[in-house]
Amino acid sequence: MKLNTNSNSYIIIYSAILVVIVAFLLAFVYQALKPMQDANVALDLKKQILYSLNIRNLDGAEAEAKYNEVVKSEPGGSGEFTQECYDCEVDGKKLHVCPLKGMGLWGGISGFIALEDDWDTVYGVYFNHESETAGLGAEIKDSQAWQEKFIGKKLHKDGVDGIALSVVKKVTDPETQVDAVTGATLTSNGVSDMLQECLKGVVKHVESVPFDSLKTNLKQ
């Protein structure tokens, strides 16, 4: 019996078989590549943590080795202080890298902030974004010079409840404020809000640490 290749039933069956084959191949490729994709995502995260520690320009193998060298404890681990932050050590200095997550103008923003062992002085930062405008809001990620403006800033200030560190259009307190990205006010506001909100958890955590010097510093 000769198949009628012009019939509706033939076209439907042929299309269904083709869809099943393509779907199977795509699923196979996805599963085959997933371990590599997961490894790349994990490596990118480690690089972002290193960036916040002012360690940059490393290739994959170098970044992996450096991460293993400087990160002493990951969140949820058995580190000296944190459950939410990464306990690190760079050149003999104890540091704590805390994750950040918030909203920018067009989508999610994220990053890491590295704090010195006083839990008050910024050692470095790195910010990322999903869809901020190139040349404007995207500068929170692309401009290393802007990120470096955070180095040495303080989280707290006398007479200010909570987190004083912020991003503003006009700096009036150089100790706790950073200039906003030019032409990206809403993205800069998102970074500021992210710092204020996410670092609340750091304050709560440190207040539970039985070290009087840390608690005293937070109350100043």
CSV table of C-alpha atoms in Angstrom, one decimal, residues 9-158:
chain,number,residue,atom,x,y,z
A,9,SER,CA,-2.7,12.0,8.8
A,10,TYR,CA,0.7,11.5,7.3
A,11,ILE,CA,1.8,15.1,7.9
A,12,ILE,CA,0.6,15.0,11.5
A,13,ILE,CA,2.3,11.6,12.2
A,14,TYR,CA,5.5,12.8,10.5
A,15,SER,CA,5.6,16.0,12.4
A,16,ALA,CA,4.9,14.3,15.7
A,17,ILE,CA,7.8,11.8,15.2
A,18,LEU,CA,10.1,14.7,14.2
A,19,VAL,CA,9.2,16.6,17.3
A,20,VAL,CA,9.8,13.6,19.5
A,21,ILE,CA,13.3,13.0,17.9
A,22,VAL,CA,14.3,16.6,18.2
A,23,ALA,CA,13.1,16.8,21.8
A,24,PHE,CA,15.1,13.7,22.7
A,25,LEU,CA,18.2,15.1,21.1
A,26,LEU,CA,17.9,18.4,22.9
A,27,ALA,CA,17.4,16.6,26.2
A,28,PHE,CA,20.4,14.4,25.6
A,29,VAL,CA,22.6,17.4,24.7
A,30,TYR,CA,21.3,19.3,27.8
A,31,GLN,CA,22.1,16.4,30.1
A,32,ALA,CA,25.5,15.9,28.5
A,33,LEU,CA,26.5,19.6,28.8
A,34,LYS,CA,24.9,20.2,32.3
A,35,PRO,CA,28.0,19.1,34.3
A,36,MET,CA,30.1,21.6,32.3
A,37,GLN,CA,27.5,24.3,32.7
A,38,ASP,CA,27.3,23.7,36.4
A,39,ALA,CA,31.1,23.9,36.7
A,40,ASN,CA,31.2,27.1,34.8
A,41,VAL,CA,28.5,28.7,37.0
A,42,ALA,CA,30.4,27.5,40.2
A,43,LEU,CA,33.6,28.9,38.8
A,44,ASP,CA,32.0,32.3,38.0
A,45,LEU,CA,30.7,32.5,41.5
A,46,LYS,CA,34.1,31.9,42.9
A,47,LYS,CA,35.6,34.5,40.6
A,48,GLN,CA,33.0,37.1,41.8
A,49,ILE,CA,34.0,36.3,45.4
A,50,LEU,CA,37.7,36.8,44.5
A,51,TYR,CA,36.8,40.1,42.7
A,52,SER,CA,35.3,41.4,46.0
A,53,LEU,CA,38.6,40.6,47.6
A,54,ASN,CA,40.4,42.7,45.0
A,55,ILE,CA,41.8,39.6,43.3
A,56,ARG,CA,41.2,39.7,39.6
A,57,ASN,CA,42.6,38.8,36.2
A,58,LEU,CA,42.9,35.0,36.9
A,59,ASP,CA,42.1,32.3,34.5
A,60,GLY,CA,39.9,29.3,35.4
A,61,ALA,CA,42.6,27.1,37.0
A,62,GLU,CA,44.3,30.0,38.8
A,63,ALA,CA,40.9,31.3,40.1
A,64,GLU,CA,40.0,27.8,41.4
A,65,ALA,CA,43.4,27.5,43.2
A,66,LYS,CA,43.3,31.0,44.6
A,67,TYR,CA,39.7,30.5,45.9
A,68,ASN,CA,40.7,27.3,47.7
A,69,GLU,CA,43.7,29.2,49.2
A,70,VAL,CA,41.9,32.3,50.5
A,71,VAL,CA,38.4,31.0,51.4
A,72,LYS,CA,38.5,29.2,54.7
A,73,SER,CA,34.8,28.6,55.3
A,74,GLU,CA,31.7,28.8,53.1
A,75,PRO,CA,28.2,29.7,54.3
A,76,GLY,CA,26.7,27.1,56.6
A,77,GLY,CA,30.2,25.7,57.3
A,78,SER,CA,32.1,25.6,60.6
A,79,GLY,CA,33.9,29.0,60.3
A,80,GLU,CA,34.8,31.1,63.2
A,81,PHE,CA,32.0,33.6,62.7
A,82,THR,CA,29.5,33.2,59.9
A,83,GLN,CA,26.6,31.2,58.7
A,84,GLU,CA,25.8,33.5,55.8
A,85,CYS,CA,29.2,34.9,54.8
A,86,TYR,CA,32.5,33.4,53.5
A,87,ASP,CA,35.4,33.5,56.0
A,88,CYS,CA,38.5,34.4,54.1
A,89,GLU,CA,42.1,35.2,54.7
A,90,VAL,CA,44.3,37.3,52.3
A,91,ASP,CA,47.9,38.1,53.2
A,92,GLY,CA,47.3,37.1,56.8
A,93,LYS,CA,44.2,39.4,57.1
A,94,LYS,CA,40.9,37.9,58.2
A,95,LEU,CA,38.0,39.0,55.9
A,96,HIS,CA,34.3,38.2,55.5
A,97,VAL,CA,32.6,38.1,52.1
A,98,CYS,CA,28.9,38.5,52.3
A,99,PRO,CA,26.4,37.9,49.4
A,100,LEU,CA,24.1,40.7,48.2
A,101,LYS,CA,20.9,40.5,46.2
A,102,GLY,CA,18.5,43.2,45.1
A,103,MET,CA,16.7,44.9,42.2
A,104,GLY,CA,18.0,47.4,39.7
A,105,LEU,CA,16.2,49.4,37.1
A,106,TRP,CA,15.4,46.6,34.7
A,107,GLY,CA,16.0,43.4,36.7
A,108,GLY,CA,17.9,41.7,39.4
A,109,ILE,CA,21.3,42.9,40.7
A,110,SER,CA,23.6,41.0,43.0
A,111,GLY,CA,27.2,40.9,44.3
A,112,PHE,CA,29.5,40.4,47.2
A,113,ILE,CA,31.0,42.8,49.8
A,114,ALA,CA,34.2,41.9,51.6
A,115,LEU,CA,34.5,43.3,55.2
A,116,GLU,CA,37.5,43.5,57.4
A,117,ASP,CA,37.5,41.6,60.7
A,118,ASP,CA,35.9,44.6,62.4
A,119,TRP,CA,32.8,43.8,60.4
A,120,ASP,CA,32.6,47.6,59.7
A,121,THR,CA,35.3,48.5,57.1
A,122,VAL,CA,34.8,47.6,53.4
A,123,TYR,CA,37.7,45.7,52.0
A,124,GLY,CA,36.2,45.4,48.5
A,125,VAL,CA,33.0,44.8,46.5
A,126,TYR,CA,31.8,43.3,43.3
A,127,PHE,CA,28.4,43.9,41.7
A,128,ASN,CA,26.6,42.0,39.0
A,129,HIS,CA,23.4,42.6,37.1
A,130,GLU,CA,20.9,40.8,34.8
A,131,SER,CA,19.8,43.5,32.4
A,132,GLU,CA,21.0,47.0,33.3
A,133,THR,CA,21.6,49.5,30.5
A,134,ALA,CA,25.1,49.2,28.8
A,135,GLY,CA,27.2,52.2,29.6
A,136,LEU,CA,24.9,53.4,32.4
A,137,GLY,CA,23.5,51.0,35.0
A,138,ALA,CA,25.8,48.2,33.7
A,139,GLU,CA,28.7,50.2,35.1
A,140,ILE,CA,28.0,48.7,38.5
A,141,LYS,CA,29.6,45.6,37.1
A,142,ASP,CA,31.8,46.9,34.3
A,143,SER,CA,33.6,49.7,36.1
A,144,GLN,CA,36.3,48.4,38.4
A,145,ALA,CA,37.1,52.0,39.2
A,146,TRP,CA,33.6,52.6,40.6
A,147,GLN,CA,33.7,49.4,42.6
A,148,GLU,CA,37.0,50.5,44.1
A,149,LYS,CA,35.3,53.7,45.5
A,150,PHE,CA,33.8,51.4,48.2
A,151,ILE,CA,37.2,50.4,49.6
A,152,GLY,CA,37.7,51.8,53.1
A,153,LYS,CA,34.1,52.9,53.5
A,154,LYS,CA,32.3,52.2,56.8
A,155,LEU,CA,29.1,50.4,57.4
A,156,HIS,CA,28.1,52.3,60.5
A,157,LYS,CA,28.2,55.9,61.7
A,158,ASP,CA,27.6,57.5,65.0
